[in-house]
Short mmCIF file of C-alpha atoms and ligand atoms in Angstrom, two decimals:
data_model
loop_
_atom_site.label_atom_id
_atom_site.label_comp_id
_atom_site.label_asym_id
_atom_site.label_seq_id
_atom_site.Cartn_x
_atom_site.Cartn_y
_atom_site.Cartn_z
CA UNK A 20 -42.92 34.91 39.41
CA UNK A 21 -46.31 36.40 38.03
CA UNK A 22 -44.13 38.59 35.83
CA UNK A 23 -42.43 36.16 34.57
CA UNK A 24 -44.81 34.05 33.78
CA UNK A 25 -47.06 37.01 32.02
CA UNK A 26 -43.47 37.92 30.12
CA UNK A 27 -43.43 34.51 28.48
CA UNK A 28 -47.26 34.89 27.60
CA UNK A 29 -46.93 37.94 25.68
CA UNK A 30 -43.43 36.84 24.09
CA UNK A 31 -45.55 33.52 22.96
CA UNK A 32 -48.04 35.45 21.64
CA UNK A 33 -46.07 37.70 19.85
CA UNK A 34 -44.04 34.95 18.29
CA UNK A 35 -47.02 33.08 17.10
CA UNK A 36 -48.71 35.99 15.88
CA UNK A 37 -45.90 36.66 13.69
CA UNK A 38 -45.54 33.12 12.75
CA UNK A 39 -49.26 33.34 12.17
CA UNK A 40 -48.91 36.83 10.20
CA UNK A 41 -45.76 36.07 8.16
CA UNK A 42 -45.92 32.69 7.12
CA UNK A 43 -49.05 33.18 4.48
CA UNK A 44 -47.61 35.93 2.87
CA UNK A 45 -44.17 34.33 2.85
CA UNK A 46 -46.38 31.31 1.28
CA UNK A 47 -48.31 33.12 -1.43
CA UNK A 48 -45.23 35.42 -1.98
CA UNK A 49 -43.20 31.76 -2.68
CA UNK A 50 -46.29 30.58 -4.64
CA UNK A 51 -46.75 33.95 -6.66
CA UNK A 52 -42.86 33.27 -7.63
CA UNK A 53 -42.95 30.38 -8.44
CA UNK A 54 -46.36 30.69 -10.51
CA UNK A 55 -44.72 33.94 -12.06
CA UNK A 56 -41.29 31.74 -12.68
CA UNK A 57 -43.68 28.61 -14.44
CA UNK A 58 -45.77 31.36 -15.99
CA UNK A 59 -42.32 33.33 -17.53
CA UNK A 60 -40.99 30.02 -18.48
CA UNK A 61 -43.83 29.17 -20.40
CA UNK A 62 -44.17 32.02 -22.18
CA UNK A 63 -40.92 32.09 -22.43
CA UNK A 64 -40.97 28.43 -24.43
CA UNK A 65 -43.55 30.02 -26.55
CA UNK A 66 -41.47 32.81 -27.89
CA UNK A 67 -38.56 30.47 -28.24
CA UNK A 68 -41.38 28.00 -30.37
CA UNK A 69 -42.19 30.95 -32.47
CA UNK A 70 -38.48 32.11 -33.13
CA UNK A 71 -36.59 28.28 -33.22
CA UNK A 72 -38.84 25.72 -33.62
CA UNK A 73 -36.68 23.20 -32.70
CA UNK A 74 -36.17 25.02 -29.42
CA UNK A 75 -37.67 22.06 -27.62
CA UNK A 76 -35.75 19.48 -29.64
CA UNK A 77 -32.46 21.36 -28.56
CA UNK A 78 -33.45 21.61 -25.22
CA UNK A 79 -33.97 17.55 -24.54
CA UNK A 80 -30.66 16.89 -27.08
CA UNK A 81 -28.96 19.25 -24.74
CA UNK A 82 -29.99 17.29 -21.69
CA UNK A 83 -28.99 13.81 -22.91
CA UNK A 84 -32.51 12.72 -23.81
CA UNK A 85 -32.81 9.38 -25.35
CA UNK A 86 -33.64 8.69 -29.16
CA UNK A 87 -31.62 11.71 -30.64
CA UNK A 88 -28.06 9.80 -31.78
CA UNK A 89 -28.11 6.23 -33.50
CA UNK A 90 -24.65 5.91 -31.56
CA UNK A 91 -23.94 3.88 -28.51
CA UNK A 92 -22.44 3.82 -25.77
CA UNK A 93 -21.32 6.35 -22.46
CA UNK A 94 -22.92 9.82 -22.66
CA UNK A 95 -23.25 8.98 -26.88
CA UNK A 96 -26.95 10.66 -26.38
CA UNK A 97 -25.58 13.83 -24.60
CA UNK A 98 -25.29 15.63 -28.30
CA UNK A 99 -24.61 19.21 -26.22
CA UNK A 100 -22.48 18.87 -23.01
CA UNK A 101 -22.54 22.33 -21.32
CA UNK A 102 -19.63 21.45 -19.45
CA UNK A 103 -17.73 21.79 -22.18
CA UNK A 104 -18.07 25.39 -22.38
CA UNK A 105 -17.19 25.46 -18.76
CA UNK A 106 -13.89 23.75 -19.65
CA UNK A 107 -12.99 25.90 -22.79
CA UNK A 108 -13.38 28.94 -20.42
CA UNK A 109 -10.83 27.71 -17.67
CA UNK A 110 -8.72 26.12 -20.30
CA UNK A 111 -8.37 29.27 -22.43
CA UNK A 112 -8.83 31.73 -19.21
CA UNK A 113 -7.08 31.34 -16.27
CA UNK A 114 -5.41 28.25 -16.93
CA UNK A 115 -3.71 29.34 -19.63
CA UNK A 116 -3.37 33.44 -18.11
CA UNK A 117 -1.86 32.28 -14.87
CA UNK A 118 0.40 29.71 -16.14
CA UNK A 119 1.86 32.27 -18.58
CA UNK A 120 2.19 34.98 -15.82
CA UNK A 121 3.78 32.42 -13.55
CA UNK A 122 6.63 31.17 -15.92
CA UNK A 123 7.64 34.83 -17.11
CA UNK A 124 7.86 35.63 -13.09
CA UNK A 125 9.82 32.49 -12.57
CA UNK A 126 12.11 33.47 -15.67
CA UNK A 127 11.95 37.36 -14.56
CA UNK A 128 13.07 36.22 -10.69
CA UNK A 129 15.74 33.80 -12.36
CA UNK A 130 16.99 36.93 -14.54
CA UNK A 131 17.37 39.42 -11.52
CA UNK A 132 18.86 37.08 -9.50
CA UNK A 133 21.86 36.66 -12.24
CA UNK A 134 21.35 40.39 -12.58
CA UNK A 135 21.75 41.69 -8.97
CA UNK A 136 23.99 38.50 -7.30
CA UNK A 137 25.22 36.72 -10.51
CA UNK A 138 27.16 33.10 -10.92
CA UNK A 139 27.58 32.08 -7.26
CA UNK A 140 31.89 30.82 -8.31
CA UNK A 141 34.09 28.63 -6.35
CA UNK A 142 36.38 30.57 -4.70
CA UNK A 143 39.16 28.30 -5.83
CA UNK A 144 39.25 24.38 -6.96
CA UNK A 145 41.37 21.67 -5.21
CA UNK A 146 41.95 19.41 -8.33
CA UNK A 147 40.67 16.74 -6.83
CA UNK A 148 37.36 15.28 -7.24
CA UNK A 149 34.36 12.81 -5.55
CA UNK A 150 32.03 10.57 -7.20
CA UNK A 151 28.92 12.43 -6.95
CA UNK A 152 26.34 10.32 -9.68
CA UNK A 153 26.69 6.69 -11.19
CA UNK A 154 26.15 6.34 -14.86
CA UNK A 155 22.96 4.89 -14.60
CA UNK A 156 22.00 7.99 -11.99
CA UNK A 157 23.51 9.94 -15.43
CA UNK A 158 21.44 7.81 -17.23
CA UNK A 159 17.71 8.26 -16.12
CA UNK A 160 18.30 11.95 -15.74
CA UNK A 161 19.62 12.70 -18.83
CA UNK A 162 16.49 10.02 -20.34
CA UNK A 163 14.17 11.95 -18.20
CA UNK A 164 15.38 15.76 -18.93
CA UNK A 165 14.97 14.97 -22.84
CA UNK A 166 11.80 13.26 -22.60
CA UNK A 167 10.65 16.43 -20.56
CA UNK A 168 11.75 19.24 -22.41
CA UNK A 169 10.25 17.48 -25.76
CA UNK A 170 6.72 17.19 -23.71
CA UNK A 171 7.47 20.69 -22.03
CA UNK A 172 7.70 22.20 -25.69
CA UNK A 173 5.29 20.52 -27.46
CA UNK A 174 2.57 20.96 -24.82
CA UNK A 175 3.54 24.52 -24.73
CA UNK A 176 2.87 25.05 -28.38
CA UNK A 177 -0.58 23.12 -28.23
CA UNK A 178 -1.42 25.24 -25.25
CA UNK A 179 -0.30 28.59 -26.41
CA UNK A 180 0.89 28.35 -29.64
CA UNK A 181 -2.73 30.00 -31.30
CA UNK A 182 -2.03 32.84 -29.64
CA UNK A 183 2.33 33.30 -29.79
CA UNK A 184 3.18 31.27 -32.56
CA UNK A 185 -0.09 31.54 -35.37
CA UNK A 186 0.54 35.30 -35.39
CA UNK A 187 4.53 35.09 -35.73
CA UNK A 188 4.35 32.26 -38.48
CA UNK A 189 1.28 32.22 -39.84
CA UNK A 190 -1.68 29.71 -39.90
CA UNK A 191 -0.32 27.33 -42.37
CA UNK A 192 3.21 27.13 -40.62
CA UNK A 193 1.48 26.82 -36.72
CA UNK A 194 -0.95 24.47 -38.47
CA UNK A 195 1.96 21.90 -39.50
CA UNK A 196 4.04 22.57 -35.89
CA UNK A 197 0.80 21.34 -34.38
CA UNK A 198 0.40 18.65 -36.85
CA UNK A 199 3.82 17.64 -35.62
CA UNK A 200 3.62 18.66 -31.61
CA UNK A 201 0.58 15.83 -30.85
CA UNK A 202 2.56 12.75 -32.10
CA UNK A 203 5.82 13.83 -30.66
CA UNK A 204 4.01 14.34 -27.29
CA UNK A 205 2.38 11.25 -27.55
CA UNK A 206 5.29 9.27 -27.82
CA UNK A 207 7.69 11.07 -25.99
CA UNK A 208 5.13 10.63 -23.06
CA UNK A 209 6.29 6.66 -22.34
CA UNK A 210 9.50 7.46 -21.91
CA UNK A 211 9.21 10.49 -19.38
CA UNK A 212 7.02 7.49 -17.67
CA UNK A 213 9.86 5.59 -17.52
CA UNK A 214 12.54 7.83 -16.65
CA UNK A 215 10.09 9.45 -14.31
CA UNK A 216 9.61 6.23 -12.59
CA UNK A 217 13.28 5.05 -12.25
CA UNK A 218 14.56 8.15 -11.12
CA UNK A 219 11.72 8.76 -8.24
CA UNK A 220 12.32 4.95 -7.01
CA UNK A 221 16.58 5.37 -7.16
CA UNK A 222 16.91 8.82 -5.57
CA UNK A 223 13.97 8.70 -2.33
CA UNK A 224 16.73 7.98 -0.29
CA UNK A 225 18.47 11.07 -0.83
CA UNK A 226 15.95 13.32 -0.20
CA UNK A 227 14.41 12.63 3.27
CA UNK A 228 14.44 15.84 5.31
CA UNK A 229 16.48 16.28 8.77
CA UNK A 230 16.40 18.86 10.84
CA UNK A 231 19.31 21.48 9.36
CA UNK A 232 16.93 21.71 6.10
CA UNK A 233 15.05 23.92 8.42
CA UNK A 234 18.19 26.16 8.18
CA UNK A 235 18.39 25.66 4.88
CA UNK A 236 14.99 27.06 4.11
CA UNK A 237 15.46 30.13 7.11
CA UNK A 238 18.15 31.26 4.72
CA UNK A 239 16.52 30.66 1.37
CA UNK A 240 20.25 27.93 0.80
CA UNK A 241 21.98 31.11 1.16
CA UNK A 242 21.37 32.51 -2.51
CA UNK A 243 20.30 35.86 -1.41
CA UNK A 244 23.34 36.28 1.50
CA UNK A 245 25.99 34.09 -0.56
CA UNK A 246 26.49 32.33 2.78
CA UNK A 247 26.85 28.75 2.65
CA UNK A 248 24.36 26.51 4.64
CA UNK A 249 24.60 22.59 6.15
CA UNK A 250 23.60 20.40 3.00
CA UNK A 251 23.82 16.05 2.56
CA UNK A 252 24.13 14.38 -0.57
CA UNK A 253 21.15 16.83 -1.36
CA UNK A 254 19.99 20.07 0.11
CA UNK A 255 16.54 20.82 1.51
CA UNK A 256 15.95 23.33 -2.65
CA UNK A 257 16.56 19.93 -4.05
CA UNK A 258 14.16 17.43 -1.65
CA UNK A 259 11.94 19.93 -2.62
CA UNK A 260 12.05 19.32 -5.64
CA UNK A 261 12.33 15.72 -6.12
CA UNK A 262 9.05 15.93 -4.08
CA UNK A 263 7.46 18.40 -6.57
CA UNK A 264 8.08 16.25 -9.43
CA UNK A 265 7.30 12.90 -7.47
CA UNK A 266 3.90 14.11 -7.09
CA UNK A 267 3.29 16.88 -10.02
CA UNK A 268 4.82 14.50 -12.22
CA UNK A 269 2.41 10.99 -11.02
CA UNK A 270 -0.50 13.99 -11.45
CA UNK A 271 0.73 15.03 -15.07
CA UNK A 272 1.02 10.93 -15.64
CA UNK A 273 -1.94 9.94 -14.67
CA UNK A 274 -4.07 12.91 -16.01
CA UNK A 275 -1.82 12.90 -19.12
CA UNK A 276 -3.07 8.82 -19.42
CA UNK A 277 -7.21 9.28 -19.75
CA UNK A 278 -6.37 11.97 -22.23
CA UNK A 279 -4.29 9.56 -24.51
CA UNK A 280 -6.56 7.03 -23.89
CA UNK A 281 -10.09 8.82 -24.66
CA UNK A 282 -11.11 4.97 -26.63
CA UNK A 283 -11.37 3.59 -23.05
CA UNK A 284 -14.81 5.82 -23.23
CA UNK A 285 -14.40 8.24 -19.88
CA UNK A 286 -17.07 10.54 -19.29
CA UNK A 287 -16.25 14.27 -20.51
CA UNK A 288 -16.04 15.62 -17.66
CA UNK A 289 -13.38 12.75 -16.18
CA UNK A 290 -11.63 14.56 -19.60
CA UNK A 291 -12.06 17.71 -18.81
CA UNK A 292 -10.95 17.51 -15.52
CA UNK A 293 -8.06 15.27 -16.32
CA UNK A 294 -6.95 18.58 -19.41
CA UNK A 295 -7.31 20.73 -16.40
CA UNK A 296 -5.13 18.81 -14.24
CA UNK A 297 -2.54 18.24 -16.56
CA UNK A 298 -2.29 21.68 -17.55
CA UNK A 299 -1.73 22.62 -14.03
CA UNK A 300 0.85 20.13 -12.76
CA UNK A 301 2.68 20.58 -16.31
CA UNK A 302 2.81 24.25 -15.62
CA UNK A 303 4.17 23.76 -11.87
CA UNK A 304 6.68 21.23 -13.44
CA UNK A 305 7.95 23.46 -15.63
CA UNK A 306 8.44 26.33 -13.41
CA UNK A 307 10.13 24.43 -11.38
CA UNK A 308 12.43 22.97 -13.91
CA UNK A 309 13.54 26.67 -15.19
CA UNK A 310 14.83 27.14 -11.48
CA UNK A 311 16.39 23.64 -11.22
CA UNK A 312 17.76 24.20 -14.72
CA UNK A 313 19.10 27.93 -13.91
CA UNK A 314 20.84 26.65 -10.85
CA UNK A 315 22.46 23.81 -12.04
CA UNK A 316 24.30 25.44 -14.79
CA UNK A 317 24.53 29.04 -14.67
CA UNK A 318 23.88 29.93 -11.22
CA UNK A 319 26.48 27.77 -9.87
CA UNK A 320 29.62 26.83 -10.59
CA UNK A 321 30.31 23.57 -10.70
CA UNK A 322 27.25 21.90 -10.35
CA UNK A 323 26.77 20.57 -14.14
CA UNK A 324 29.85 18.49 -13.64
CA UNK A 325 28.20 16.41 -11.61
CA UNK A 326 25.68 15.18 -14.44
CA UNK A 327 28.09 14.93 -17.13
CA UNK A 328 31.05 13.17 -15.42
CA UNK A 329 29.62 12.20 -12.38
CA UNK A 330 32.09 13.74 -10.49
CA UNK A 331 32.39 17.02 -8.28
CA UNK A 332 35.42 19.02 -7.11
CA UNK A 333 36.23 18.63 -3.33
CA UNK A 334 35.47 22.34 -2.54
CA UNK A 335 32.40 22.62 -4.49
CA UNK A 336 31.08 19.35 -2.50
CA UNK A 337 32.29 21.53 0.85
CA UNK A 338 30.67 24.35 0.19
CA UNK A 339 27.59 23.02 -1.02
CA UNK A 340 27.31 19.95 0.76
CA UNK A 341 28.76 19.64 4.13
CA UNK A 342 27.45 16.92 5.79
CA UNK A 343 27.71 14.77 2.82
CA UNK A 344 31.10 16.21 2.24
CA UNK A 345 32.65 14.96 5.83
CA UNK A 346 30.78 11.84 5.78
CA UNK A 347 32.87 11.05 2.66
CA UNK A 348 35.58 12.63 4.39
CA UNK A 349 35.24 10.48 7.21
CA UNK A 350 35.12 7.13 5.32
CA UNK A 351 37.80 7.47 3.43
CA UNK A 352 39.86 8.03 6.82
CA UNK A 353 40.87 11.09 5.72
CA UNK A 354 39.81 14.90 6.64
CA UNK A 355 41.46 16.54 3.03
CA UNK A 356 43.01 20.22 3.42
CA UNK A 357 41.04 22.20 0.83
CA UNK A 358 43.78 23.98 0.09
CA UNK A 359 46.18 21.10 -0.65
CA UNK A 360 46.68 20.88 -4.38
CA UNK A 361 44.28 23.73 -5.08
CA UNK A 362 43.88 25.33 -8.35
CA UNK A 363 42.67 28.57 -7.84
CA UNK A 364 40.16 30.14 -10.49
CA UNK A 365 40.54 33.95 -10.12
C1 HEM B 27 19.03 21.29 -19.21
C2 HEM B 27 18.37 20.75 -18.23
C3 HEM B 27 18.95 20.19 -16.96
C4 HEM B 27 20.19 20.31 -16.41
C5 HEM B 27 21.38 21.05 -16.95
C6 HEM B 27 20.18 19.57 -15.18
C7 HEM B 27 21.26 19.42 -14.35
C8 HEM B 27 21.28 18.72 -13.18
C9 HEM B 27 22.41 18.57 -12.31
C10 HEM B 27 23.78 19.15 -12.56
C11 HEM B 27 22.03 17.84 -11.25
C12 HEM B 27 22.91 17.41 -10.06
C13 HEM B 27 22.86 18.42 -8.95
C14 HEM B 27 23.70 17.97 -7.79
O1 HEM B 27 24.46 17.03 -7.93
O2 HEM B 27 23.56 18.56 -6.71
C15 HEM B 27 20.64 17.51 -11.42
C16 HEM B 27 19.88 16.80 -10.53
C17 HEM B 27 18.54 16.55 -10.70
N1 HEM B 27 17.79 16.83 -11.82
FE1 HEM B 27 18.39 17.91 -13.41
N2 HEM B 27 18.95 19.03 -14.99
C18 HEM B 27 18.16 19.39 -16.06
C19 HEM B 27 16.85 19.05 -16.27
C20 HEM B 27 16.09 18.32 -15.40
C21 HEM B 27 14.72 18.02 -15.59
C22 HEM B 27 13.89 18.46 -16.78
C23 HEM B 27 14.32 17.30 -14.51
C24 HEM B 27 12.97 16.73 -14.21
C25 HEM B 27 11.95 16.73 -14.99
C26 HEM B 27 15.45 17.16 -13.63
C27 HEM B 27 15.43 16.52 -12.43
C28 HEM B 27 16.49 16.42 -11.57
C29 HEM B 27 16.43 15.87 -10.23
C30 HEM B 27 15.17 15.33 -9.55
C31 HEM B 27 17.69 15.96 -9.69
C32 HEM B 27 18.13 15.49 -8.28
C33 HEM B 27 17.85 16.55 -7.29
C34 HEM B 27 18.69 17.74 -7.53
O3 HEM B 27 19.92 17.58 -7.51
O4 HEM B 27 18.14 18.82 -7.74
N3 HEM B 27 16.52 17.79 -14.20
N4 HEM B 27 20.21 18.06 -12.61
#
């Protein structure tokens, strides 16, 4: 018990004597610093006075000082906004970089999938066909794919078009694409709005998952194997991405709307953040897009019939969409032969 007691008295006195020890010299150390920082700093501001001296004026424009711009209004003192700089960097850095790299991956994947497995065909046809989409359903996509690809194209060239198109055409030719490229975004932006708008409210109900999406997704819809997986009216690829561009595309809206709208005075960095934004969910969109485009016309047979007539063949609504396939099946009273009436393609 003595010990124990003596223990804690020279642990207590060892602790405050290095409390005791430490702490000034941690203090004059901090002080010295700080003195040394003030001191550098000041001499510092000197050597600046001697070589600009409007060094001080620059400083106090720079930090949105009042009395250096006649103009009013939000941040209309704030003559130097460093986060500008910031924004330039990520805009023209990684922004930019990674979004390049990703779409030539996408586009490289796309190209050794066609490469390696190529057009997944029908095996045969059966002649007859099932209403797949309405013509308004025809309607809204078609509204929404044009609107895209004339944003998609556009924003591309303001984005990258310095560095792929200025050296390929010149400065004078890049200068009047650009010239062209901001109104035609501008405008075409409404109508993706639109389109966007109609087509997330009319198809939700299509693209709720169920439990054989899981399937769907442990086989990657069969595109590597070539085997055929349970589907509805949409399979769990597409869900995804009506999801992606539900929520990408209300980003790339909404983002896309302070930047058209700068007169509305946001702060700078509500625009910078909103160019940063955009750029991103644009990107994702349009990586996406190249898939969904790839795979409803090349990659499989069949599929682009359903946009342009609204109608599918029988086996291509089998093989690709099973459930949705018998429940049609089912209502029309009838279980139809596939091969009944079939015309076979090779
Ligand atoms: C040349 C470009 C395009 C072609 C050929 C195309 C073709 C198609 C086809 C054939 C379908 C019906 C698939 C089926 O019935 O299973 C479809 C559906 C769809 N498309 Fe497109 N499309 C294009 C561009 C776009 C763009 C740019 C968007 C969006 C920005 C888009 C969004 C959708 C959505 C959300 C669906 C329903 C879900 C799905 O079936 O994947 N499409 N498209």
């Amino acid at each position: 018990m003595k010990s124990e007691r003596r223990r804690r008295s020279w642990l207590a006195l060892v602790l405050g004597g290095w409390i005791v020890v430490t702490a000034p010299i941690a203090l004059s150390v901090t002080l010295t610093e700080s003195s040394a920082g003030a001191e550098a700093s000041d001499q510092e501001k000197a050597r600046e006075a001697s070589q600009n001296p409007r060094a001080e004026y620059w400083r106090e424009v720079r930090h949105g000082a009042q009395g250096y711009s006649a103009v009013t209004g939000p941040e209309a003192n704030v003559l130097i906004q460093d986060g500008g700089e910031t924004w330039q960097e990520l805009r023209n850095g990684p922004a930019s970089t990674i979004g390049a790299w990703l779409m030539a991956g996408v586009v490289l994947a796309l190209g050794l999938l066609q490469i390696f497995k190529g057009t997944w065909k029908l095996d045969h046809r059966t002649g007859r066909t099932i209403k797949r989409w309405s013509a308004f359903d025809r309607f809204i996509h078609w509204g929404l794919t044009v609107s895209f690809l004339l944003l998609a194209l556009t924003g591309l060239g303001l984005l990258f078009g310095r560095y792929v198109l200025m050296p390929l055409v010149g400065k004078e030719a890049f200068g009047a694409v650009a010239a062209v490229s901001k109104p035609v975004h501008d405008y075409a932006s409404p109508f993706f709005i639109a389109f966007l708008l109609l087509t997330v409210v009319a198809w939700m109900k299509y693209n709720f998952f169920t439990s054989y999406d899981l399937e769907w997704f442990k086989k990657v819809g069969g595109y590597l194997t070539r085997e055929h997986v349970p589907a509805g009216f949409n399979n769990a690829g597409e869900k995804v991405w009506y999801w992606f561009l539900s929520v990408a595309g209300l980003v790339v809206v909404a983002s896309g709307l302070f930047l058209l709208t700068p007169n509305f005075e946001w702060s700078r960095s509500t625009m910078q953040l909103s160019s940063l934004f955009h750029i991103a969910s644009a990107i994702g969109l349009i990586c996406f897009s190249l898939v969904h485009m790839y795979l409803a016309t090349i990659g499989n047979e069949g599929t682009l019939e359903a946009m342009v007539g609204g109608e599918v063949d029988e086996r291509w609504a089998e093989l690709h969409h099973d459930v949705w396939y018998d429940e049609i099946m089912a209502s029309r009273g009838t279980k139809a032969e596939p091969d009944a009436g079939s015309a076979r393609v090779s």
